[in-house]
Coordinates of C-alpha atoms in Angstrom, one line a residue:
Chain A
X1 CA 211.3 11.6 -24.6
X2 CA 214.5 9.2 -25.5
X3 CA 215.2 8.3 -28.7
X4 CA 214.4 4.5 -28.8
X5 CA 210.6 5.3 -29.2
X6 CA 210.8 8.3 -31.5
X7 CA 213.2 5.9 -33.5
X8 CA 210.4 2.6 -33.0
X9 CA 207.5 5.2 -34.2
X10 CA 209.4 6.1 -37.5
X11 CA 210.1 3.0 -38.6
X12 CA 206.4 2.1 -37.9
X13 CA 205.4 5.0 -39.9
X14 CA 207.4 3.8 -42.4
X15 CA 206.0 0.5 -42.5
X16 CA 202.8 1.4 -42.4
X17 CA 203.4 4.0 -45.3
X18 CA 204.4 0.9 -47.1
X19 CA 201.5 -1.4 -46.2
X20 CA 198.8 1.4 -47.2
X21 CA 199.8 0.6 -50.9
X22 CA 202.7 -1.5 -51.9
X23 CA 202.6 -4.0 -49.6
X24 CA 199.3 -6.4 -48.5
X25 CA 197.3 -3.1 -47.9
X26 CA 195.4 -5.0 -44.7
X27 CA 194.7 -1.4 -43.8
X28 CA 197.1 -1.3 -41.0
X29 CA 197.5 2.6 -42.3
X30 CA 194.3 3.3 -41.1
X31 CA 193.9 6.2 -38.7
X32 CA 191.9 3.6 -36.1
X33 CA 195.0 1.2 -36.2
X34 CA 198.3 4.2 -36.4
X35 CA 196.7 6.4 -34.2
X36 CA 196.9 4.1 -31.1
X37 CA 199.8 2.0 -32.6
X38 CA 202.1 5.4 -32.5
X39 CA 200.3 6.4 -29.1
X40 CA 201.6 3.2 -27.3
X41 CA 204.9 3.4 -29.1
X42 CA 205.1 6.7 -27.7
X43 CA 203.8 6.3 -24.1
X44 CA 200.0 7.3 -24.4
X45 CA 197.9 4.2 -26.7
X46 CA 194.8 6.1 -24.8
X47 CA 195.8 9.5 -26.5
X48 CA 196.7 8.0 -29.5
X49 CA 193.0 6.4 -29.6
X50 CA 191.6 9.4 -28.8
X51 CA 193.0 10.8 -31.6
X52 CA 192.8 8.1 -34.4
X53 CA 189.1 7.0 -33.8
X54 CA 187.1 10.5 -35.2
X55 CA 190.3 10.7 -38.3
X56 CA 189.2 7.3 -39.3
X57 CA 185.6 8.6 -39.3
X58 CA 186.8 11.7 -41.1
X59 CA 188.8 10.1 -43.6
X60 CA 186.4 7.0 -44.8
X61 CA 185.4 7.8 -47.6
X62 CA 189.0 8.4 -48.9
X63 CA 189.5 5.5 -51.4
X64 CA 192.1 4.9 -54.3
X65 CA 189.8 4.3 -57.5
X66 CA 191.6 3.6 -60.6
X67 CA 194.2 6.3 -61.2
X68 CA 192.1 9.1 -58.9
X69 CA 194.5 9.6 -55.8
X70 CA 192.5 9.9 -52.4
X71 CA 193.4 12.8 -49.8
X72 CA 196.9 10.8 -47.8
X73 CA 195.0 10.1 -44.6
X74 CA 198.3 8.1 -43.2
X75 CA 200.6 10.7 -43.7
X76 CA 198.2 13.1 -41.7
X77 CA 197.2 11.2 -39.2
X78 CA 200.8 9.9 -38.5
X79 CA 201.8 13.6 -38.0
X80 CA 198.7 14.6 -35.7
X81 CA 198.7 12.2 -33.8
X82 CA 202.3 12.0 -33.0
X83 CA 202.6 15.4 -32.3
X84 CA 200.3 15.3 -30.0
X85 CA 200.7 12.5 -27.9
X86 CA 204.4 14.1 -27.9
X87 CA 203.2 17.5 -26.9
X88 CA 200.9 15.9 -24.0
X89 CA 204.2 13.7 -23.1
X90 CA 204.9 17.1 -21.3
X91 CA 202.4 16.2 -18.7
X92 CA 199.2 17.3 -19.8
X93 CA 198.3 14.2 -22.1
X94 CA 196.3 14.8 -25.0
X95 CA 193.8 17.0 -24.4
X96 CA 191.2 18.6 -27.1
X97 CA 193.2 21.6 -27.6
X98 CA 196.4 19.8 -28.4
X99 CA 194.4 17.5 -30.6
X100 CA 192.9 20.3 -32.5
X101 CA 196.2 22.3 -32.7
X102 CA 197.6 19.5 -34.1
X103 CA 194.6 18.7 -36.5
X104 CA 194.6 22.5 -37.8
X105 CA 198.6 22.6 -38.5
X106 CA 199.2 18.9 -39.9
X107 CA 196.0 17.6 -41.7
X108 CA 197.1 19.3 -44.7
X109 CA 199.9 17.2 -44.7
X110 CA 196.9 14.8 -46.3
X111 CA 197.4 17.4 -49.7
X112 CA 200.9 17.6 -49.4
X113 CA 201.7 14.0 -49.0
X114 CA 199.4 13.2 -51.8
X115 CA 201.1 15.2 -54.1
X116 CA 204.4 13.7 -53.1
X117 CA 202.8 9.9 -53.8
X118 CA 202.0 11.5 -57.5
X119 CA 205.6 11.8 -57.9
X120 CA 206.5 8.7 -56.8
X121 CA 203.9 7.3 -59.9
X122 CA 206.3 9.1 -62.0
X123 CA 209.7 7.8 -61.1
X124 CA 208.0 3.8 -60.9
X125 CA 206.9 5.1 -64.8
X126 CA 210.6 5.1 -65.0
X127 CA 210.9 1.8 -63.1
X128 CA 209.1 0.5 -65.9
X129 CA 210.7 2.1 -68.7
X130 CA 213.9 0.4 -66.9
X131 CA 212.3 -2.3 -66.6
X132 CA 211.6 -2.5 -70.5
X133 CA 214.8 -1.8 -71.1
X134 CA 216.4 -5.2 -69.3
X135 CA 214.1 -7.0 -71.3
X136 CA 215.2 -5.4 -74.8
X137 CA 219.2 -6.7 -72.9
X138 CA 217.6 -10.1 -72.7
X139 CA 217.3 -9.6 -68.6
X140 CA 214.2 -10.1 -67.5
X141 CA 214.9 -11.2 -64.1
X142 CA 216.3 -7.9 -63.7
X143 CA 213.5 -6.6 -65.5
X144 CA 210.8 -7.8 -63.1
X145 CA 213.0 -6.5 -60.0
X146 CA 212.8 -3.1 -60.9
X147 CA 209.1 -3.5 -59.5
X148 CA 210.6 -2.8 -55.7
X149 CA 213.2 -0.5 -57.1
X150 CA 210.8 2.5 -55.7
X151 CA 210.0 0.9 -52.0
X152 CA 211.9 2.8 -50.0
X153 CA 210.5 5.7 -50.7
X154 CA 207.5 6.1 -48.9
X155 CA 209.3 4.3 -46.1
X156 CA 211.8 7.1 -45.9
X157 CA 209.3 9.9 -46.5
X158 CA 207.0 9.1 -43.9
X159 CA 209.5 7.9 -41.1
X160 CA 211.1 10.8 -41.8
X161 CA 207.3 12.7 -41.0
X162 CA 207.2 10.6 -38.2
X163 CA 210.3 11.5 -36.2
X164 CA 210.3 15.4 -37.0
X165 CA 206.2 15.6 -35.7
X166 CA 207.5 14.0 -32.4
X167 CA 210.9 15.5 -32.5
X168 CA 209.6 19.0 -33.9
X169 CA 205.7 19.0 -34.2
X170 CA 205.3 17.9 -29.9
X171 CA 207.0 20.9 -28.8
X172 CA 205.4 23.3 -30.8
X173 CA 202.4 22.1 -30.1
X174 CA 203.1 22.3 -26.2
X175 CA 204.1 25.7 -27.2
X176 CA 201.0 27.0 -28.7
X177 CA 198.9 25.4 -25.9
X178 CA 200.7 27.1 -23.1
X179 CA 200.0 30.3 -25.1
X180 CA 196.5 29.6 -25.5
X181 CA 194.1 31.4 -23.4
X182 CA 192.3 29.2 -21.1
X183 CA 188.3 30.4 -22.1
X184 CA 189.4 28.7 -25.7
X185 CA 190.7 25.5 -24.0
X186 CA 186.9 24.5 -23.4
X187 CA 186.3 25.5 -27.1
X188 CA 188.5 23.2 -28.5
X189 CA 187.4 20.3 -26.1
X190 CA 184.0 20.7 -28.0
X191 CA 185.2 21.3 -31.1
X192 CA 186.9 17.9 -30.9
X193 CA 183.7 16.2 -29.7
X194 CA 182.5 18.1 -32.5
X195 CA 184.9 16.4 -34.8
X196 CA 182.8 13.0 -34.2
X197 CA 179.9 14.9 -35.7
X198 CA 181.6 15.8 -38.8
X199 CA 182.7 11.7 -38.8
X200 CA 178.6 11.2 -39.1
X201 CA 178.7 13.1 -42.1
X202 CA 181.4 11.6 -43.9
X203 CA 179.8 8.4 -42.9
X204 CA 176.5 9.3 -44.6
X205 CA 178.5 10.8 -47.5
X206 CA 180.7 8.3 -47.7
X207 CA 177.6 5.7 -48.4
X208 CA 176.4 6.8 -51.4
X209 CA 173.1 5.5 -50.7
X210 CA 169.3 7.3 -51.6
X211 CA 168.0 8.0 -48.4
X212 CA 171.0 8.3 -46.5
X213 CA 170.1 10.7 -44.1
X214 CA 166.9 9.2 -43.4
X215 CA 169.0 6.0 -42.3
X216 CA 171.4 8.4 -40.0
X217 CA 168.1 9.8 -38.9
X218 CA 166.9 6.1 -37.7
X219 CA 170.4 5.6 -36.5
X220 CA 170.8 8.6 -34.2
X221 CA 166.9 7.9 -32.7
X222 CA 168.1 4.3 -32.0
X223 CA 171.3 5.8 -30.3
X224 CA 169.5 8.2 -28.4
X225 CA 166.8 5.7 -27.0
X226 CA 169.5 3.7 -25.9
X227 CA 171.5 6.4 -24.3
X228 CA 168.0 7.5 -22.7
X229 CA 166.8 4.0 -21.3
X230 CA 170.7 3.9 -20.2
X231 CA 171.2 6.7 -18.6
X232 CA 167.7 5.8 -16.5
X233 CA 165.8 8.5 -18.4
X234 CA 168.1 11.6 -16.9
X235 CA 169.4 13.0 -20.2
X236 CA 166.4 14.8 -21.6
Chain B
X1 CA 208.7 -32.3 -60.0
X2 CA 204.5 -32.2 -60.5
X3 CA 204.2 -33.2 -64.1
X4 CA 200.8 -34.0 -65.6
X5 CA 200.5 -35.7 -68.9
X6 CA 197.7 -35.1 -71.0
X7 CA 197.0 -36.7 -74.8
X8 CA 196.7 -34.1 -77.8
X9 CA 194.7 -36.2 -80.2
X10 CA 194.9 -38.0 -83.2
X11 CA 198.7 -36.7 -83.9
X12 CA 199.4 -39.4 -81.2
X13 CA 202.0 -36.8 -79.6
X14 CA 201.7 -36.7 -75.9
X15 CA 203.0 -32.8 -74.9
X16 CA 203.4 -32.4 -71.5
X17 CA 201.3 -29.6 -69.1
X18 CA 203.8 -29.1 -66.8
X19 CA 201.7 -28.4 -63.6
X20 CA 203.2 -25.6 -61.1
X21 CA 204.5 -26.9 -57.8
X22 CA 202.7 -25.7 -55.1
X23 CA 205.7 -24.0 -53.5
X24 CA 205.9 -22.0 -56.6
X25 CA 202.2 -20.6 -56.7
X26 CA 202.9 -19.8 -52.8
X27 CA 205.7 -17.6 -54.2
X28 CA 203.6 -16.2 -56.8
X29 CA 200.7 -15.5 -54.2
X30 CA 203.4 -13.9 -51.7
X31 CA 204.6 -11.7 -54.6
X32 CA 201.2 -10.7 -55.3
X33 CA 201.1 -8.8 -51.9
X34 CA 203.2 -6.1 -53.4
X35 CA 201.0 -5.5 -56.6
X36 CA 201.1 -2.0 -56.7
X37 CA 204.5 -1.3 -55.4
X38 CA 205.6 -0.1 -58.9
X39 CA 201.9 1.5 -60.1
X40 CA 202.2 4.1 -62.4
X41 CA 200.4 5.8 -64.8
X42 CA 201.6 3.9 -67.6
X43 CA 201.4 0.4 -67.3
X44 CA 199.7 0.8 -63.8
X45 CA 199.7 -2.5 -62.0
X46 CA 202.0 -4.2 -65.2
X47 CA 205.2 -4.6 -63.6
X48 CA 203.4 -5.6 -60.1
X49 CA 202.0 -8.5 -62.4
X50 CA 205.2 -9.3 -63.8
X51 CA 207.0 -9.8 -60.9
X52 CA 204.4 -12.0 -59.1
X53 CA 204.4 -14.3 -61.8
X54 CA 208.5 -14.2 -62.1
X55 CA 208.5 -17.8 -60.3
X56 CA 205.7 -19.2 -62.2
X57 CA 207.4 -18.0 -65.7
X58 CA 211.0 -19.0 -64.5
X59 CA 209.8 -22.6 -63.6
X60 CA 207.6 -23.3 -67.1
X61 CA 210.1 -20.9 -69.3
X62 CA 213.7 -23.3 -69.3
X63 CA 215.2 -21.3 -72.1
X64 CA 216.3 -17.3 -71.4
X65 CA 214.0 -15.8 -74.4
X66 CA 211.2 -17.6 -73.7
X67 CA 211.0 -15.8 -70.4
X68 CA 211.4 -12.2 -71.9
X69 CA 208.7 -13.3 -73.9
X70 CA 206.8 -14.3 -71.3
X71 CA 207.3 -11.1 -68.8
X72 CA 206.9 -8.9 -71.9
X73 CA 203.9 -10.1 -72.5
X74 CA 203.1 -9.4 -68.9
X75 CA 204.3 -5.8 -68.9
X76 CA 201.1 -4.7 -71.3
X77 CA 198.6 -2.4 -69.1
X78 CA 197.1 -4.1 -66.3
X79 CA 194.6 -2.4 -63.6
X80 CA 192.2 -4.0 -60.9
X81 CA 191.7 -4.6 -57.5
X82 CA 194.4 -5.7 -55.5
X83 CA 192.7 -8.0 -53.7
X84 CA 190.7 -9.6 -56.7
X85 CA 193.9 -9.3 -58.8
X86 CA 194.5 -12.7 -57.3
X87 CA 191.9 -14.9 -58.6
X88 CA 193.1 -13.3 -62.1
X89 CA 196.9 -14.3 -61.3
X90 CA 195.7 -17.4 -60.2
X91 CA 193.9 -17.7 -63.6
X92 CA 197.0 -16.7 -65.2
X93 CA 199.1 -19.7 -63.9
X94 CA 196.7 -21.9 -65.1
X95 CA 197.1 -20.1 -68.5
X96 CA 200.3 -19.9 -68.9
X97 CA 200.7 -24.2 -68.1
X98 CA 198.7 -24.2 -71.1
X99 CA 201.1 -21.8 -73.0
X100 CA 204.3 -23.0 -72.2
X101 CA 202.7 -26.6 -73.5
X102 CA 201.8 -25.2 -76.5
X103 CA 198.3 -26.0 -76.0
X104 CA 196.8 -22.0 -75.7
X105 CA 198.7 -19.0 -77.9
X106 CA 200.2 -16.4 -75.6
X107 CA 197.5 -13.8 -76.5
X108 CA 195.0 -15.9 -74.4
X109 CA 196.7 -14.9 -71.2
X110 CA 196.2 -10.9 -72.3
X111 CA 192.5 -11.9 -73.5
X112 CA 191.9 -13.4 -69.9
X113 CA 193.1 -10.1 -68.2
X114 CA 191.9 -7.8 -70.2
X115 CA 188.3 -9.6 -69.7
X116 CA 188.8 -9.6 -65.9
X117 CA 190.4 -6.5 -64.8
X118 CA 188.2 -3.7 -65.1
X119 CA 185.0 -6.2 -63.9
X120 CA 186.9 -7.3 -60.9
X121 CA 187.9 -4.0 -60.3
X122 CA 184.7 -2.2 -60.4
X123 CA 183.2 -5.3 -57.6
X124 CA 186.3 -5.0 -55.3
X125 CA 186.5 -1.2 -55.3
X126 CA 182.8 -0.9 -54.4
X127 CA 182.7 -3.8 -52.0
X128 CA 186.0 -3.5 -50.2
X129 CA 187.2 0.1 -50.3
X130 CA 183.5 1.9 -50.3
X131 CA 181.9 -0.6 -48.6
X132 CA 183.5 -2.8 -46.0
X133 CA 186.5 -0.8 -44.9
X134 CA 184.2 2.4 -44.1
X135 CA 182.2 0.0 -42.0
X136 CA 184.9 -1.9 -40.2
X137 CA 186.7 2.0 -39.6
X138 CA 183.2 3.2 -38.4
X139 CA 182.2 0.3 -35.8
X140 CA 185.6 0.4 -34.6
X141 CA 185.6 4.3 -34.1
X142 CA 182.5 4.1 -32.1
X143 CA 183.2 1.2 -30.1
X144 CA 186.7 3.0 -29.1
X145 CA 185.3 5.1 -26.3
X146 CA 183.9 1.6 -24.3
X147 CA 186.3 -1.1 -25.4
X148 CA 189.7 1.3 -25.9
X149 CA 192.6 -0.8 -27.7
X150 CA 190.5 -3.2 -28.6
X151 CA 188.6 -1.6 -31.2
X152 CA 192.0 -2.1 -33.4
X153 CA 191.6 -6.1 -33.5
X154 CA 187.9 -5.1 -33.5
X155 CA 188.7 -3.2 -36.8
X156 CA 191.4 -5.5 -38.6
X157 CA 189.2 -8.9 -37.9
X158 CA 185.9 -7.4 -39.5
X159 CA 188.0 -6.3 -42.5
X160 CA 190.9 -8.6 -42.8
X161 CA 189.1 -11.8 -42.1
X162 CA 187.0 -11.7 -45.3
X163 CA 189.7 -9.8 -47.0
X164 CA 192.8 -12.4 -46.4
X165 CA 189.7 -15.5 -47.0
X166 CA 188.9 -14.1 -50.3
X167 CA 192.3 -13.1 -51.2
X168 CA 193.5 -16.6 -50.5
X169 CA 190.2 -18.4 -51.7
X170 CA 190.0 -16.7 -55.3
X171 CA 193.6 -16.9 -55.8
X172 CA 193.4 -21.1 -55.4
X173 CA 189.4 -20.8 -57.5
X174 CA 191.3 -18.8 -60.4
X175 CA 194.1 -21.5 -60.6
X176 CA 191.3 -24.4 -60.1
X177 CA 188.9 -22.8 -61.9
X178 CA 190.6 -20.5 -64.5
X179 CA 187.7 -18.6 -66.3
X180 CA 185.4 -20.1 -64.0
X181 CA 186.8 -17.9 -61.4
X182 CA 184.3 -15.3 -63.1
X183 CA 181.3 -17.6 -61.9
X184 CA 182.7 -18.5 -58.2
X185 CA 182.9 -14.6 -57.9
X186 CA 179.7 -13.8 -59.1
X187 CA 178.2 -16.3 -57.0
X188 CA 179.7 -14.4 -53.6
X189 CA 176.9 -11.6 -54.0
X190 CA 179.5 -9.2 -53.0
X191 CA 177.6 -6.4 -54.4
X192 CA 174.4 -6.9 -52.7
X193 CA 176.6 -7.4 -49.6
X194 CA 178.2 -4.2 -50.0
X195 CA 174.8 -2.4 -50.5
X196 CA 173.3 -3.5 -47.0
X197 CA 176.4 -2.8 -46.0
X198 CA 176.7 1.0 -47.1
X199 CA 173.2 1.1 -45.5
X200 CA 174.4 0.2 -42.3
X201 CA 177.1 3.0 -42.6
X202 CA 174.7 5.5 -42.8
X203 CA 172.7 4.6 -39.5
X204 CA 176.3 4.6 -37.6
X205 CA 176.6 8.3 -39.1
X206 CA 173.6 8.9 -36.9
X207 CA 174.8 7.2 -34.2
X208 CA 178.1 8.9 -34.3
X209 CA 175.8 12.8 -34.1
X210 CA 174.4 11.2 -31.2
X211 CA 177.7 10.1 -29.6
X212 CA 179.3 13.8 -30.1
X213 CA 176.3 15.5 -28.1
X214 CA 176.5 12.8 -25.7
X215 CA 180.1 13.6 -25.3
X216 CA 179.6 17.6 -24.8
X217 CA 177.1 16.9 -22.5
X218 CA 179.4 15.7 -20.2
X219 CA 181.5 18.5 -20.5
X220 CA 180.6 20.3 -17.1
X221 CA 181.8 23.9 -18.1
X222 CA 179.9 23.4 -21.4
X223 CA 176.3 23.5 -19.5
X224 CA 173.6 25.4 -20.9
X225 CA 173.5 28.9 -18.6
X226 CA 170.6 28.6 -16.2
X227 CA 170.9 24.7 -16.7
X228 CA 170.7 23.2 -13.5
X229 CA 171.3 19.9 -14.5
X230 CA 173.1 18.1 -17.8
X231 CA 171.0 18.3 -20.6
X232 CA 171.1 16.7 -24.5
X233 CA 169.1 19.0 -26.1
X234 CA 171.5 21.9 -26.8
X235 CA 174.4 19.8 -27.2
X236 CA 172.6 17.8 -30.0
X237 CA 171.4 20.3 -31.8
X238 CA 175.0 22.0 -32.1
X239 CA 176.3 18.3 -32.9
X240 CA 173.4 18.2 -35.9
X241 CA 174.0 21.5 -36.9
X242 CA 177.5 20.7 -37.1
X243 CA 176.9 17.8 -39.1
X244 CA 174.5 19.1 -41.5
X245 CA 176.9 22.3 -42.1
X246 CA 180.2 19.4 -43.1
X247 CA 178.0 17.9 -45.4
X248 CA 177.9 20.2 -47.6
X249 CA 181.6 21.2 -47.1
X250 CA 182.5 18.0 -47.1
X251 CA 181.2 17.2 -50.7
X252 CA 183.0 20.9 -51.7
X253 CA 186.1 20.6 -49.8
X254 CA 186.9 17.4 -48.1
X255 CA 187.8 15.8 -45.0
X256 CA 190.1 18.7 -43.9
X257 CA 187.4 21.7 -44.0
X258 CA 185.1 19.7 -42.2
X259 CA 187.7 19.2 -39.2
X260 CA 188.4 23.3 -39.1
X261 CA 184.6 23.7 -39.4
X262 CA 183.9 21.5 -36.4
X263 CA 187.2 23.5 -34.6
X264 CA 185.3 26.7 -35.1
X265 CA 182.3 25.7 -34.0
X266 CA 183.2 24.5 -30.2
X267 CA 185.3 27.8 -30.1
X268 CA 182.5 29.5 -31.1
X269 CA 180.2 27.6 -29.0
X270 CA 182.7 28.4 -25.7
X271 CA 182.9 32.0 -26.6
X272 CA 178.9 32.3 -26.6
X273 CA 178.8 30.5 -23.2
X274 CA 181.2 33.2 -21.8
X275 CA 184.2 30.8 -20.0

């Protein structure tokens, strides 16, 4: 892969990082939009998708409430899904073992990169004890400036991610999967599949409403009436 | 320059409401964007505050201490939703006319806030981030494997549409409307929207069970042995046991188990089938 697209894909994880909090927060950061944003950038928007759409469902119900900081779904999905569309850059293309490799190494970058964003509350505390400080100088445009004194940082931090999961995170990946044996390769095709199945939990979970299940319940019958009266009754 | 004269009363004295240019509550909306660039623990959205009103308080505050006064008073704790946050800045400007006329004392601004934030908060946190965005994430998620890159605009126009209108829309209602803003809000029925819409959610939870045995079914090599054609069955009753198992682990320990569990599972699910 040249550098001009690893490059484009960490400045786009950079922005995004931005976006997800500091900046509109349209929800660009969103697994459903990164995952094939990063995919095209990198040469495979199909992979990409394939590996954004059951994150999103995964991570729905994350949701900044007050001061309570939600698991960082952006920085995780950033990572697994460039590494992976990197890794399947090698030929393959994504498959479900390389999205399932790359789910089991770098979605607990979603801990990590939440504990980073704590610190980063810390040092804009200083921003605004700086901030206090212009004013006591008689400064205040100075004052109210120190509000993007902090921006950068999540820029850097996650383009950074970015470019060392394609640059770093692809090849290991293609790594593990060539050492793989090949009767798990079909279990981790599932277990992908199976990832869409967890999504239906988080969505239920993430409702919060009585009777929930009861709803997925009607839901899935709907779904599989459809399916059946589409498929000409064959599935049974 | 947009200046609007108003009389005081019997004093005769005619003091001037200077009304904000339009250009400057553009900046002051723009600025907004950013509100929780600087949030932190302390002041939380305070600074964010300050710095979108910077233009507003620059333009009304000629003389240099009248401004620190102004952002200092701005710096006191401040927490909402982003998106609501601008039908109270928008409130705000209309406040702070007053103020700098002399015709309100600058605690009304913090009363206002303090009124608006945590209300406005609760409504846009449950509508927006537990409501709409799991919707909009969901029904683009399981459109994806018929309508591919499309489900992105799919995604961004269900959420961003009535996110960027009511963004916009409060933003000019709390500068119109000031505390009537509270009213124009309530009259939105965003929490019974969010409701139906939570509802909805859980049906495409369902849907999305259904959509993963679909999926393995497919999966020639993953055929039930002495199947002699695709079936559902089997697959959907690993895809529902799957799902009720990351429940519960999802409640214990988040979105991250529940990946791993659903790893496991089509490992283990190959293994028993013998490939």
């Amino acid at each position: 892969m040249s550098a001009l697209p690893i490059v484009a894909a960490a400045v786009v994880g950079g922005l995004v990082a931005v976006e997800r909090k500091a900046f509109l927060q349209a929800q660009l950061s969103r697994p459903i939009v990164l995952g094939p944003l990063l995919g095209w950038i990198l040469g495979d928007p199909v992979g990409g998708l394939v590996v954004g759409a059951p994150l999103e469902l995964l991570w729905m119900g994350a949701a900044n409430l007050g001061a309570a900081l939600p698991q960082h779904e952006t920085a995780a999905a950033a990572a697994i899904v460039s590494s992976a569309v990197a890794a399947g850059s090698e030929g393959t293309g994504v498959t479900g073992t390389l999205a399932c490799l790359a789910f089991a190494i770098f979605a607990p970058l979603a801990i990590a990169a939440r504990r980073v964003e704590r610190v980063g509350e810390r040092l804009n505390e200083r921003a605004l004890c700086r901030a206090e400080r212009w004013l006591d100088d008689g400064e205040p445009e100075r004052a109210v400036r120190e509000h993007l004194s902090n921006l950068w940082r999540p820029f850097v931090a996650l383009g950074a991610l970015v470019g060392a999961a394609v640059v770093g995170g692809g090849p290991l990946l293609a790594w593990i999967a060539r050492a793989v044996p090949a009767r798990l390769h079909l279990g981790f095709g599932l277990g992908w599949l199976l990832v869409w199945a967890v999504g239906g939990a988080a969505a239920v979970q993430a409702s919060r409403v009585r009777g929930g299940a009861w709803l997925a319940a009607a839901g899935a019958a709907v779904a599989l009436g459809i399916g059946w009266l589409g498929s000409g009754g064959r599935l049974a | 320059m947009n200046v609007a004269l108003r009389d005081r009363g019997s004093a005769g004295r005619a003091p001037e409401v200077k009304t904000l240019p339009p250009w400057v509550c553009a900046r002051v909306f723009l600025r907004s964007l950013t509100l929780q660039a600087s949030w932190n623990r302390k002041g939380m959205q305070s600074l964010g505050i300050a710095f979108a009103l910077w233009p507003a308080l620059r333009w009304l505050y000629p003389a240099r201490e009248d401004r620190v006064r102004a952002v200092r008073r701005h710096l006191a704790l401040f927490n909402s939703h982003p998106y609501l946050a601008a039908a109270i800045l928008g409130g705000v400007l209309r406040l702070e006319e007053r103020i700098a006329a002399g015709e309100e004392g600058p605690e009304a601004v913090q009363r206002f806030k303090e009124a608006l934030m945590f209300p406005f908060a609760a409504v846009g946190d449950s509508f927006f981030w537990l409501s709409l965005r799991p919707l909009a994430g969901a029904v683009a998620a399981l459109a994806s494997p018929w309508i591919g890159f499309w489900s992105v605009p799919l995604f961004l126009a269900i959420y961003d549409v009535p996110h960027l209108a009511l963004r916009i829309g409060m933003f000019r209602e709390g500068y119109r409307s000031g505390e009537g803003v509270v009213g124009r809000l309530g009259a939105l029925g965003l929490p019974g929207a969010g409701a139906i819409l939570r509802r909805s959610l859980a049906c495409l939870g369902g849907v999305a069970v259904v959509m993963a045995a679909w999926a393995m079914s497919s999966v020639p090599a993953a055929r039930w042995p002495g199947a002699p054609a695709p079936t559902l069955l089997a697959p959907l009753g690993a895809a529902l046991l799957t799902c009720a198992a990351a429940y519960r682990l999802l409640v214990k320990r988040g979105p991250i188990a529940g990946g791993w569990l659903a790893i496991v599972i089509g490992l283990a699910i190959a293994l028993f089938l013998g490939t």
